[in-house]
Short mmCIF file of C-alpha atoms in Angstrom, two decimals:
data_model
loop_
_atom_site.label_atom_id
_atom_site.label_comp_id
_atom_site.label_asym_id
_atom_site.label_seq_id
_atom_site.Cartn_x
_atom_site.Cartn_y
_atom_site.Cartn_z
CA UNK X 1 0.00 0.00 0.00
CA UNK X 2 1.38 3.36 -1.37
CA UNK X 3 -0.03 6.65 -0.50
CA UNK X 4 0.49 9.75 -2.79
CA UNK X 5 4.02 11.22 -2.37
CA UNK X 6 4.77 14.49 -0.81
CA UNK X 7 6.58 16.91 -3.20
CA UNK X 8 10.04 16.22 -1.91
CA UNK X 9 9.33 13.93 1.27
CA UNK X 10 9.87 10.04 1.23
CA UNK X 11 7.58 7.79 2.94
CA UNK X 12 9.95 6.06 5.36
CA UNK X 13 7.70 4.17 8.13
CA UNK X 14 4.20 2.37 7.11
CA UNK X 15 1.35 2.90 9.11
CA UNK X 16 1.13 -0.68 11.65
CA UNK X 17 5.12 0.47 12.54
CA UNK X 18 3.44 3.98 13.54
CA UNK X 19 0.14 2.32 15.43
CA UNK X 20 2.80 -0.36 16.51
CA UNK X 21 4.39 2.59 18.52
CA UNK X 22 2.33 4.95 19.41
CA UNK X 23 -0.07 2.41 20.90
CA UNK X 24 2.77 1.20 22.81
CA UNK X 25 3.12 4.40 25.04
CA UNK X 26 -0.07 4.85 26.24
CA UNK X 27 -0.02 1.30 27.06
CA UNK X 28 3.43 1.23 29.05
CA UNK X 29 2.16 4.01 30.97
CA UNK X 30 -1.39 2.64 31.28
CA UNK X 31 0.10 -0.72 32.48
CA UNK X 32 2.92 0.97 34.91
CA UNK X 33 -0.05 2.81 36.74
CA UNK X 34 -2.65 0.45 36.76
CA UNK X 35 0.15 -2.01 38.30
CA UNK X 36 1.13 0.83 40.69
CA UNK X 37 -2.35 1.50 41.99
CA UNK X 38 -3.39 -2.54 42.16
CA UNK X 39 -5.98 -2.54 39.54
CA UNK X 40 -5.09 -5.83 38.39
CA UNK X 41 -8.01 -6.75 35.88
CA UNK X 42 -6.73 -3.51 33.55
CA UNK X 43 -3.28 -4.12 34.40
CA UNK X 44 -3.69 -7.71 32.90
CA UNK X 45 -5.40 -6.48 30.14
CA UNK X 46 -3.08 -3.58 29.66
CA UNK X 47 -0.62 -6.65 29.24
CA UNK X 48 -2.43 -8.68 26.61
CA UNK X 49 -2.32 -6.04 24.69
CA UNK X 50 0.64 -5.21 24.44
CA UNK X 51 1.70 -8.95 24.11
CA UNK X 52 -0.43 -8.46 21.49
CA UNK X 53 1.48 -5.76 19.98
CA UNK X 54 4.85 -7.50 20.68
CA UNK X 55 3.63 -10.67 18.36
CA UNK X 56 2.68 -8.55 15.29
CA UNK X 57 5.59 -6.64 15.81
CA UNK X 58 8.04 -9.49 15.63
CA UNK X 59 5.79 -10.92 12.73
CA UNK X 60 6.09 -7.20 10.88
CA UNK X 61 10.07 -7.89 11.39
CA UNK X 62 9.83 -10.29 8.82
CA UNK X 63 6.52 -9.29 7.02
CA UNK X 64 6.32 -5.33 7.00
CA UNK X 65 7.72 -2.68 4.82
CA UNK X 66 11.18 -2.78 3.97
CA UNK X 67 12.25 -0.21 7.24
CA UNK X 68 10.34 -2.83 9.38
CA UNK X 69 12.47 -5.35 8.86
CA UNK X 70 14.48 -6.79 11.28
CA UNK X 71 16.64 -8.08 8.03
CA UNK X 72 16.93 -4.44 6.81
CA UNK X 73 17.73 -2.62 10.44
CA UNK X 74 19.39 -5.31 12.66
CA UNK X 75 23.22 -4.04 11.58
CA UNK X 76 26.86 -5.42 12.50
CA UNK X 77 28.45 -4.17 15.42
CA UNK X 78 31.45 -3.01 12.79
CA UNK X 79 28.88 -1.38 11.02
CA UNK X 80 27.57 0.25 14.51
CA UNK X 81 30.58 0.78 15.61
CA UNK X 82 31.33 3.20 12.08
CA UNK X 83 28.12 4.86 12.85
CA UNK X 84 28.60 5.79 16.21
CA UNK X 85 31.96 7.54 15.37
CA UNK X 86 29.68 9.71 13.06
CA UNK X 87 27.54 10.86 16.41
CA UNK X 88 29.70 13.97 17.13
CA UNK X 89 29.49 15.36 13.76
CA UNK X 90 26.36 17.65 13.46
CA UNK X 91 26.22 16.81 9.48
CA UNK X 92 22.87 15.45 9.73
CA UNK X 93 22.13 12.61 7.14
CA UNK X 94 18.73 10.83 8.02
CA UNK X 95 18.83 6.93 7.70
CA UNK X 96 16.45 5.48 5.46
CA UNK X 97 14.70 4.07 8.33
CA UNK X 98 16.50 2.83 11.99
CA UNK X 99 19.98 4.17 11.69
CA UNK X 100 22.12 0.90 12.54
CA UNK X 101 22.74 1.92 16.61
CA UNK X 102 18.88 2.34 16.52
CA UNK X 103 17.80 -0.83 15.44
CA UNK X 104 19.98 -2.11 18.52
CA UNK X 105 17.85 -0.11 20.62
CA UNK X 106 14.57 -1.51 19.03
CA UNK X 107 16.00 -5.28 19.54
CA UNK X 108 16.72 -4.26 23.15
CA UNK X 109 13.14 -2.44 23.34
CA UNK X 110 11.81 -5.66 22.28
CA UNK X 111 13.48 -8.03 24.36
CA UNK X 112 12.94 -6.11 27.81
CA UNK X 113 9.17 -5.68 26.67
CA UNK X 114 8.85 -9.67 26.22
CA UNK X 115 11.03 -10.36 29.12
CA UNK X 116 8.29 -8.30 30.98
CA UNK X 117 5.25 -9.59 29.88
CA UNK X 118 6.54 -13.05 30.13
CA UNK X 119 7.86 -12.16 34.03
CA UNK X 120 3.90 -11.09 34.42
CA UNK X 121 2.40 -13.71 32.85
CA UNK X 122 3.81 -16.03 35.64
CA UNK X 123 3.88 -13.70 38.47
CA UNK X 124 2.04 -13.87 41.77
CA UNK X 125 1.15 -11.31 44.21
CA UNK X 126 2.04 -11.66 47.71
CA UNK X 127 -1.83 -12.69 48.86
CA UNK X 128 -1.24 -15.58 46.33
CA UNK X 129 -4.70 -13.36 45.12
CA UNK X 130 -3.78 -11.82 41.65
CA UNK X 131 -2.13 -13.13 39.14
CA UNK X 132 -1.14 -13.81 35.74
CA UNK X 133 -2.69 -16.18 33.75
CA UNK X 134 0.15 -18.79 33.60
CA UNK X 135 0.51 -18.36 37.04
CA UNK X 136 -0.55 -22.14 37.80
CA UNK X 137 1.90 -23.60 36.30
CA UNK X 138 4.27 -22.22 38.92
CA UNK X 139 4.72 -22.95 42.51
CA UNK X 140 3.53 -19.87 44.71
CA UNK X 141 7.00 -19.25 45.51
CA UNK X 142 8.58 -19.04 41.37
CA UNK X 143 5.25 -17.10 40.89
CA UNK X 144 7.01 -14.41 43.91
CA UNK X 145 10.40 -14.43 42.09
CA UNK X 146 8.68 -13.60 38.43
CA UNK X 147 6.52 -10.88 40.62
CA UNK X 148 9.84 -9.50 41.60
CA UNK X 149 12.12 -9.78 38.75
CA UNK X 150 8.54 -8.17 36.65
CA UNK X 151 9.33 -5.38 38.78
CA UNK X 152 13.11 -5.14 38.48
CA UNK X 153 12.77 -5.11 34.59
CA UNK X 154 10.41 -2.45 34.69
CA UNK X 155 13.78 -0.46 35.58
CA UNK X 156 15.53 -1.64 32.23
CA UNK X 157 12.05 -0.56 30.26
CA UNK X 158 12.65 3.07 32.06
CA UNK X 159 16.10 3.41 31.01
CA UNK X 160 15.34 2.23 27.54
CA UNK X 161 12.57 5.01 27.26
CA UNK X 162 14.60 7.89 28.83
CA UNK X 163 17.92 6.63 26.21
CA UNK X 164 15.28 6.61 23.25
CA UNK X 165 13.95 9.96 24.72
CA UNK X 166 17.24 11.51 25.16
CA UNK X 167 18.35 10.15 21.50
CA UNK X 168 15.70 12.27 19.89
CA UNK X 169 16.42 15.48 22.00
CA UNK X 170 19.99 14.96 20.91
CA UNK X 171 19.37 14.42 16.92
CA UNK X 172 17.18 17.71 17.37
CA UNK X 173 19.15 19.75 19.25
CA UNK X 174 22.33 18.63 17.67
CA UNK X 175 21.79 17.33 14.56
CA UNK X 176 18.79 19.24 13.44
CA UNK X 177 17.02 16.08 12.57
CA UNK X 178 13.21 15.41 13.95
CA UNK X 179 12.66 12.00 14.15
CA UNK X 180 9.24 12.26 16.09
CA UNK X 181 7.06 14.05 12.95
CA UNK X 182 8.30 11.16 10.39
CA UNK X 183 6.71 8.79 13.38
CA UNK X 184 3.48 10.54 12.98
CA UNK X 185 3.27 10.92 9.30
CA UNK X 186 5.51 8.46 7.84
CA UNK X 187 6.97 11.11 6.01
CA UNK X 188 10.50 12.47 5.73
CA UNK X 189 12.10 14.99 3.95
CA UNK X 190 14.11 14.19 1.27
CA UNK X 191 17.52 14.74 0.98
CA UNK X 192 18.50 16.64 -2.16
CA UNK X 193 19.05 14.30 -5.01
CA UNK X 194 17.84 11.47 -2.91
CA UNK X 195 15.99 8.74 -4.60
CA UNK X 196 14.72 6.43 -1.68
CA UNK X 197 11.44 5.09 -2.34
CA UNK X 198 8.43 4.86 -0.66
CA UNK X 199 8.08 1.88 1.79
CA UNK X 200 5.53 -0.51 0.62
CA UNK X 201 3.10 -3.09 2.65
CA UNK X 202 0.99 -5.45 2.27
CA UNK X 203 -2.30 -4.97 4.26
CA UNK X 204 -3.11 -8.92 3.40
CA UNK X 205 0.15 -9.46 5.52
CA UNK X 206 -0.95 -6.98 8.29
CA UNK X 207 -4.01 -8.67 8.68
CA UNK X 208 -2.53 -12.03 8.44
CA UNK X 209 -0.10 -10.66 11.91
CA UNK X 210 -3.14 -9.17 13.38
CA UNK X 211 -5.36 -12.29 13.91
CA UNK X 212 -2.26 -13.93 14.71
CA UNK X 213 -1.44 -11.49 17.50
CA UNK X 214 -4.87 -11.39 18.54
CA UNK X 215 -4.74 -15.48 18.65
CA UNK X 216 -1.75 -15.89 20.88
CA UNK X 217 -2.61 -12.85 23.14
CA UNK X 218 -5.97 -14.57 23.56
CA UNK X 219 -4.72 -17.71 24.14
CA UNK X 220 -2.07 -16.83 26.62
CA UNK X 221 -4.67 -14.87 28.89
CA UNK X 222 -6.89 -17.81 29.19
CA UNK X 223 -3.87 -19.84 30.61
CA UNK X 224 -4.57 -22.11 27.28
CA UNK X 225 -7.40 -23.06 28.92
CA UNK X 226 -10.43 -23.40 25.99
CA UNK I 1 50.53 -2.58 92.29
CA UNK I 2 47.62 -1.29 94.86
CA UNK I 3 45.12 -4.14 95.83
CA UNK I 4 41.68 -3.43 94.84
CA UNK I 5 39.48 -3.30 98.24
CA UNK I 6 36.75 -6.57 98.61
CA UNK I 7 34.29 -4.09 97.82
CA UNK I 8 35.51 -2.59 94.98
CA UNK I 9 36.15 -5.65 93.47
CA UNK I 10 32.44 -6.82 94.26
CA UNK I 11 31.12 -3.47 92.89
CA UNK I 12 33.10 -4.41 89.70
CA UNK I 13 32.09 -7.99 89.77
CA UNK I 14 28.13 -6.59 90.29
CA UNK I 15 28.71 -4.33 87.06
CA UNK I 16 29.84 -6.51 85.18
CA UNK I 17 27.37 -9.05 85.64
CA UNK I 18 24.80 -6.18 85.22
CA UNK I 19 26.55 -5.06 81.73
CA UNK I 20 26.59 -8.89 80.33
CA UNK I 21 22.84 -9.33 81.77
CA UNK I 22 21.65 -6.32 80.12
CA UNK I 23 23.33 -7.56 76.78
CA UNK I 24 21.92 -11.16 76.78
CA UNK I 25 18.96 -8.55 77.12
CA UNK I 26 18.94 -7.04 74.39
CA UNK I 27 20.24 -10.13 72.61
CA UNK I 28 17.00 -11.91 73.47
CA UNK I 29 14.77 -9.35 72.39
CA UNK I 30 16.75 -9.10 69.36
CA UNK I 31 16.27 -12.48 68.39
CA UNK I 32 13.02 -12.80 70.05
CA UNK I 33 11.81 -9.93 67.62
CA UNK I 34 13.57 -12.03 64.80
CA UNK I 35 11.89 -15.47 65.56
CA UNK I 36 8.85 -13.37 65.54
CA UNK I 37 9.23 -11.65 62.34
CA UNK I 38 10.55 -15.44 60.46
CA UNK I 39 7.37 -17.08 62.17
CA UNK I 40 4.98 -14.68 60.80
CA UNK I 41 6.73 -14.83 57.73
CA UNK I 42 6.42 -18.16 57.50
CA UNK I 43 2.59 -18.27 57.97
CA UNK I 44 1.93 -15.48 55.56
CA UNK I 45 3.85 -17.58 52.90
CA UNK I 46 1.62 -20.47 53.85
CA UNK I 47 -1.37 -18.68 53.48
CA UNK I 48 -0.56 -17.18 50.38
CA UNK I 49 0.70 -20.60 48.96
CA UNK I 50 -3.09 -21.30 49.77
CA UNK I 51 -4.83 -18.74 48.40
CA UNK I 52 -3.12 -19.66 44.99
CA UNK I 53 -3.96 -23.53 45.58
CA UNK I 54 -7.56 -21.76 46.17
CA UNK I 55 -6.98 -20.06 42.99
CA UNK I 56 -5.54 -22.22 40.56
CA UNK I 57 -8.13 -25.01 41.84
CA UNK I 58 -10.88 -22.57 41.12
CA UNK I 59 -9.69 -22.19 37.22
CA UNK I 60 -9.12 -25.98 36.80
CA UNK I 61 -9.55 -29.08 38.35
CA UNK I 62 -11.80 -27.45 41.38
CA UNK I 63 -10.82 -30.04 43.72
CA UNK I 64 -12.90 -30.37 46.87
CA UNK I 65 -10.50 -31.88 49.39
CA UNK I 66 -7.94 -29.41 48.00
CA UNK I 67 -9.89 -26.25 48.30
CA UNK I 68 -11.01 -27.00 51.96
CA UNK I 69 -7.37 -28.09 53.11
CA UNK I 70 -6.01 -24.72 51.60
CA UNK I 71 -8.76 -22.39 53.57
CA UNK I 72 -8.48 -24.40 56.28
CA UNK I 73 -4.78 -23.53 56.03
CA UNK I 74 -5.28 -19.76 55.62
CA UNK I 75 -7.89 -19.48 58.90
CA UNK I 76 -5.65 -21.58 61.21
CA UNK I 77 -2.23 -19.66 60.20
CA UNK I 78 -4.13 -16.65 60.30
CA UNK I 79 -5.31 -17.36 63.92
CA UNK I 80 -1.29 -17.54 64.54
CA UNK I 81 -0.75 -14.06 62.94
CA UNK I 82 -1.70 -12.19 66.29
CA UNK I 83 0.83 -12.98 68.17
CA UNK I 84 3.62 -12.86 66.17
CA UNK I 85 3.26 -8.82 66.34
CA UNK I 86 4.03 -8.30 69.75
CA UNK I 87 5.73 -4.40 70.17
CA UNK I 88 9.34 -4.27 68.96
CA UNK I 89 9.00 -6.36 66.16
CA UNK I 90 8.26 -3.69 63.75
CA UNK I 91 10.94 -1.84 61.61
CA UNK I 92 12.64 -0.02 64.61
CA UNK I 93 14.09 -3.59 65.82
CA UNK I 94 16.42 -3.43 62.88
CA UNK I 95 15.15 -6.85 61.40
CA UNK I 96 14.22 -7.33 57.81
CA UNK I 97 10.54 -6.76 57.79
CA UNK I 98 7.79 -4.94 55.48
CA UNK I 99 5.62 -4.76 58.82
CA UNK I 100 4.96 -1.29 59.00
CA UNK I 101 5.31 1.03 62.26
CA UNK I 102 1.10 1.91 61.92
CA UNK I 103 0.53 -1.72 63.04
CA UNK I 104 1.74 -0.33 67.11
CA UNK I 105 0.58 2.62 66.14
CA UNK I 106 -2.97 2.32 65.46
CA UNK I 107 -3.20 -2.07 66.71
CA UNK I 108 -7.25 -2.04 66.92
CA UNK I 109 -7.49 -1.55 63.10
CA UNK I 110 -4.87 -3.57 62.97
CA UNK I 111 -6.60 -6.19 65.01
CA UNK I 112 -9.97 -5.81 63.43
CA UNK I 113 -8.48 -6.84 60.13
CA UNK I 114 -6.74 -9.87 61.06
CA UNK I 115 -10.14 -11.00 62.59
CA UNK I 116 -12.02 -10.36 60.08
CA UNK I 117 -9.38 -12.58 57.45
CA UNK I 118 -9.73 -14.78 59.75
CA UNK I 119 -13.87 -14.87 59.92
CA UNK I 120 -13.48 -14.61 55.86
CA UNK I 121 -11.00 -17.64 55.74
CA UNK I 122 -13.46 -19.36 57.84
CA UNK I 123 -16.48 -19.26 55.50
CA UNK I 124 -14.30 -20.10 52.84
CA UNK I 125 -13.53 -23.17 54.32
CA UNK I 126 -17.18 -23.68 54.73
CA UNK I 127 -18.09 -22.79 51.31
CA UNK I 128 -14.88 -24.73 49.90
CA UNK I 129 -16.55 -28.15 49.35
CA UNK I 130 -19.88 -27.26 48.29
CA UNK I 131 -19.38 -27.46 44.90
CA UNK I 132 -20.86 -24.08 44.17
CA UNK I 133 -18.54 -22.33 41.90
CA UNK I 134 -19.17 -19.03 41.87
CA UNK I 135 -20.14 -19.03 45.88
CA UNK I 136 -16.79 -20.37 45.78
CA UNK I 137 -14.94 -17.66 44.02
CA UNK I 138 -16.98 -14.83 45.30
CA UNK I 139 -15.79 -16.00 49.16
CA UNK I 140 -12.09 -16.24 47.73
CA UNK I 141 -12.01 -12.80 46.49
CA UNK I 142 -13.91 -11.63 50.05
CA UNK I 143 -10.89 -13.42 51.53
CA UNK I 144 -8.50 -12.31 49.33
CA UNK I 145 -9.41 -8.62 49.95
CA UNK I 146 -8.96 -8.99 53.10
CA UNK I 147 -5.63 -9.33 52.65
CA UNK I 148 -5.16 -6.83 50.65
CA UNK I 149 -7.29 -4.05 52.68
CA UNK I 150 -4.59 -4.72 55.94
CA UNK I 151 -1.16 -5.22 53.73
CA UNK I 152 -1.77 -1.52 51.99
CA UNK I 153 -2.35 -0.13 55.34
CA UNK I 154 0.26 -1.93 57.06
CA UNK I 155 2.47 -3.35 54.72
CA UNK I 156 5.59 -1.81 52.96
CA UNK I 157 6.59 -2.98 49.45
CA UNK I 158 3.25 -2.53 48.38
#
């Protein structure tokens, strides 16, 4: 699916990446409050969801646009390395879509989000009252430790956010580069004489990682229990 | 070297004794306040073992003799709980504890809560092999809010 092309922009994230993320926030802080003030029925929920999310987003790393791909943005660490000696230099030169020390930081986004969820699918609160939905195949005691280490790796989901945070500030403030509109719109502009299409996706795929995601959340939260 | 008189020696002697008294003191009320603290501990972690028995019985195999063992459980360590928060046990006496200073400081509510687990944990056990599911469920989640109405008052890490 194309849209019609800005005058001088590039189309460099499809529209599931942009839901993908910007359902994501509300949901990290939904599920970080509702956890904080014990509403456990919309803090399990909160979850699902964005278990949900996680699955189609893994699924989008191998079925989305060409940016989405974890083939495309997952980079060698020679390769990061070369890019990261390019940080102090304010000669701005937007990636076509993660620049390679940013598709790090979406792996390691990724892999603290599942660690968490997975943590909370199997933890148990201290009443042995709430808890996940996997929670029974656990003693009452490994249901405690996943409780706790759920709430030690909501620390590494902090310091992911305030890094990713603190990246943009620093390619606007420093490099003159926003990185939050193309998030909204999709759109970039382009770079003079640039010839980078538009990204491309297939909704049929999208849909295809959408029942899928809705599947395995749904399973999961009945305990796969039908 | 000057001799020390009898008396001086017995005043000395009388201190001293005093001093290692007053330590094994303080030592027993040290680990008193510990053997407290572990026992209650202990019977919290039963009781919550329980309440998930309760619970994962209650979304599977709903086992009778299960269900009523594991209230049964949570009312007679519950009936234990009292005790084990006798003064000096809170977070002043050093040990590792989340009991919270409010439990000294305001004990009836403290008290009322703990007997009214208790009362809940009872007619769960009552309820546990009828066989009525959702009678069931609605007494665990009575029982289970009990728990959670006392640990937010009186509980830290919460």
């Amino acid at each position: 699916m194309t849209e019609s092309p800005i005058a001088g922009s590039t189309r460099v994230w499809d529209l599931p990446v942009r839901l993908f993320h910007w359902l994501l926030v509300p949901l990290i802080a939904f599920s970080w409050w509702s956890g904080e003030e014990h509403y456990m029925d919309w803090h399990r929920l909160s979850g699902y969801a964005i278990l949900a999310l996680l699955v189609f987003r893994i699924w989008w790393g191998f079925a989305g646009s060409r940016t989405a791909r974890f083939g495309q943005f997952v980079r060698s660490p020679g390769t990061v390395l070369a890019y990261a000696k390019t940080l102090g230099s304010r000669s701005a030169h937007a990636a076509d879509g993660h620049n390679p020390l940013g598709g790090w930081s979406v792996i390691a986004m990724l892999a603290v989000l599942v660690t968490m969820v997975v943590a909370g699918l199997f933890a148990v609160d201290v009443d042995g009252f709430e808890s996940g939905p996997l929670a029974d195949y656990v003693t009452f005691d490994q249901g405690r430790a996943a409780a706790e280490f759920h709430e030690t790796v909501f620390n590494a989901i902090v310091a992911l956010v305030a890094l990713h945070v603190a990246a943009i500030v620093f390619y606007l403030g420093f490099k003159r580069l926003n990185l939050v509109r193309p998030m909204i719109t999709g759109r970039r502009a382009r770079a003079a004489g640039e010839a980078a299409a538009d990204v491309r996706w297939s909704p049929l795929l999208a849909l295809v990682g959408l029942v899928l995601a809705g599947a395995i959340a749904w399973a999961v939260s009945t305990g796969f229990r039908f | 070297m000057k001799r020390m008189k009898p008396l001086a020696l017995a005043a000395v002697g009388v201190l001293g004794l005093a001093a290692l008294a007053g330590g094994a003191t303080l030592a027993t009320a040290a680990s008193s306040a510990s053997t407290a603290i572990t026992a209650r501990q202990a019977n919290f972690k039963k009781m919550g073992g329980a309440m998930k028995t309760l619970k994962d019985e209650l979304s599977g195999g709903a086992d009778k003799a299960k269900m009523i063992a594991a209230a049964k459980t949570i009312a007679a360590a519950g009936r234990k709980q009292g005790d084990l928060f006798p003064a000096g046990t809170g977070p002043s006496s050093g040990a590792k504890t989340d009991a919270l200073a409010a439990i000294w400081s305001d004990r009836a509510t403290f008290d009322a809560g703990m007997k009214k687990m208790i009362a809940e944990a009872d007619k769960l056990a009552a309820v546990a092999g009828s066989g009525d599911a959702s009678a069931i469920r609605a007494q665990f989640t009575a029982t289970g809010k009990s728990c959670g109405a006392c640990h937010r008052q009186f509980r830290a890490d919460n």
